[in-house]
């Protein structure tokens, strides 16, 4: 084993150029309660794009060099430089989650117990060959589970579970989910089906509708339908799904869902006065697939809420005991309810190739990429 | 005393005509725990307009008849008939709050104790000459307080107090208020000054700014200023006012406030990445002075909430003990912190005159109307 490992780093320069490259760093020495994981599988999640290609003009992208010297560069449009002020000139590590084999362990019992095991981890800087972690932060996979199977234990699984937990903790009994054919959406369907939770899936294309119905989804509504609001209201009326998680954010979708919820709450009576129904309607916006402004017509009285939502602060609110239980459940069902699949597996240097970037930056459903940093060894 | 009393009634007919008139009804006989109040003062609040002129085209308004036979009629524009479906053909009583003298009382102790006293009440149908209420619902005025002074004990006072209580219960330490020169806004200033709560007042005209500064308001920001967002962010930065009550609803004001809050939270660093600051920002929309859509640019990450807000459900959440304490405080400070003033006092039939309606329907600050139903006796 070499004494250094490569780490993927993302930098935006003052002259508005994004540079993503690899940096060699010494393999860290673990303290008593720490472990070093040889990373073998880390998904490219939508949330990773913020530090990768989110602000770049990919039509200007080019890859130079090879192996450890591979560099991807692209221009940042002038009007987006405002959005990245805080990170200009800072070389940042990337990668929210991943898994691999514990190759070094500190002297403590918890660390020693993990030596040689495959563990899943979350916390940033995962696109690297060797990652130092506290032993207690690692989620051990059971025998027979590969690093590839364990790669996505946190971002999608904990988000899907947090959605149903938040639903229950805020007193709702069903969910609406938009952009519902996503990897996360499919996982949420499996969770809801297993747990008997009513889920109204909103998609915008027929093939997405077919995909979810093929998975056994009972309520799938297509936003391209001429009768979208009425069809959505009918599904909400049957399921009493007055909480929605929305990945789109911009345009009229939040308004559509609130209006359909109010339609369901008033049983098609139409408006029941300026204050609306007494059924509280909550939309959590957790993504921004549309960067347009969110437009609210407010035709549904005053008994509604729209809020930004992120998994991590939400888990803080749910509390440590609940989160531990959620982690255990994910580990136990990582090859069923919480299984992920990947279209392509690339090395760290492979992830910097312009043709791969063009594909994974799109984050199309069913086209997920996995980085295997051990391929660069 | 006659055996009937007049009651103001509002009707929308199937052929899209609003008719507001007076109806004679028997003076009710109180049960043991009930009282009958001779109503002497009831304010025309913005919230009363929903059942009065909100949907009408006032340019078509005309008043016919006189005394008990006075009727005001106006057309409802075709495109607004959808908003009033549930009330078509139903003659509805109007009037959220008011006060008067207890002229009949049931045999119970609580009722008997109120006989001859001036009490304030809330609950609808207050634009009438005799109102039956449960004795426990009445808020007795202390000696020397007139019905006119006690007329507005609930809608504005309880709303202003509920705003500061909600602020505290949700962990905030300062407030932003829009359309802040309103009667409610002035009252909120008195509450916040008395209680040492930081309040950032947002107004849109210089004379409103002068009015609030004349009352001792420390933070007043004018939304017509070219530097509005920066000035608002500076005030929020000083006060840490990350909760806002907004009376406007439509247009960009909610977005302006959220962006200014984020500016304050990031101390002018600009954006700190796509997830924004970790300071939670909450806007409660409690009015609709602008009927335009609400537009959210979402340039402030995910740590924000926007929700409709009404006083009554909010008080249910605050709980009965808290609400009782709030009522006692209002009664005790009704001639100071919670004092209201009125530009004009009219009878029930006077309130149906087209020239008065044209004025009070505008709900201009400082032009509040009071109905005194005893003037029709």
Short mmCIF file of C-alpha atoms in Angstrom, two decimals, chain B residues 200 202 209 213 219-238 260:
data_model
loop_
_atom_site.label_atom_id
_atom_site.label_comp_id
_atom_site.label_asym_id
_atom_site.label_seq_id
_atom_site.Cartn_x
_atom_site.Cartn_y
_atom_site.Cartn_z
CA UNK B 200 -38.71 46.07 12.00
CA UNK B 202 -41.83 47.89 6.60
CA UNK B 209 -42.54 56.17 8.03
CA UNK B 213 -41.19 57.17 13.93
CA UNK B 219 -36.68 50.46 12.83
CA UNK B 220 -38.75 51.65 9.90
CA UNK B 221 -37.80 50.66 6.35
CA UNK B 222 -39.47 52.05 3.24
CA UNK B 223 -40.06 49.51 0.49
CA UNK B 224 -40.08 52.31 -2.09
CA UNK B 225 -36.41 53.01 -1.41
CA UNK B 226 -33.92 52.05 -4.13
CA UNK B 227 -31.88 50.35 -1.41
CA UNK B 228 -34.82 48.60 0.20
CA UNK B 229 -33.29 45.13 0.46
CA UNK B 230 -29.99 46.42 1.83
CA UNK B 231 -31.73 48.69 4.33
CA UNK B 232 -34.01 45.88 5.42
CA UNK B 233 -31.06 43.50 5.74
CA UNK B 234 -29.24 46.07 7.91
CA UNK B 235 -32.26 46.40 10.23
CA UNK B 236 -32.64 42.62 10.45
CA UNK B 237 -28.94 42.26 11.13
CA UNK B 238 -29.25 44.61 14.12
CA UNK B 260 -32.90 40.42 3.29
#
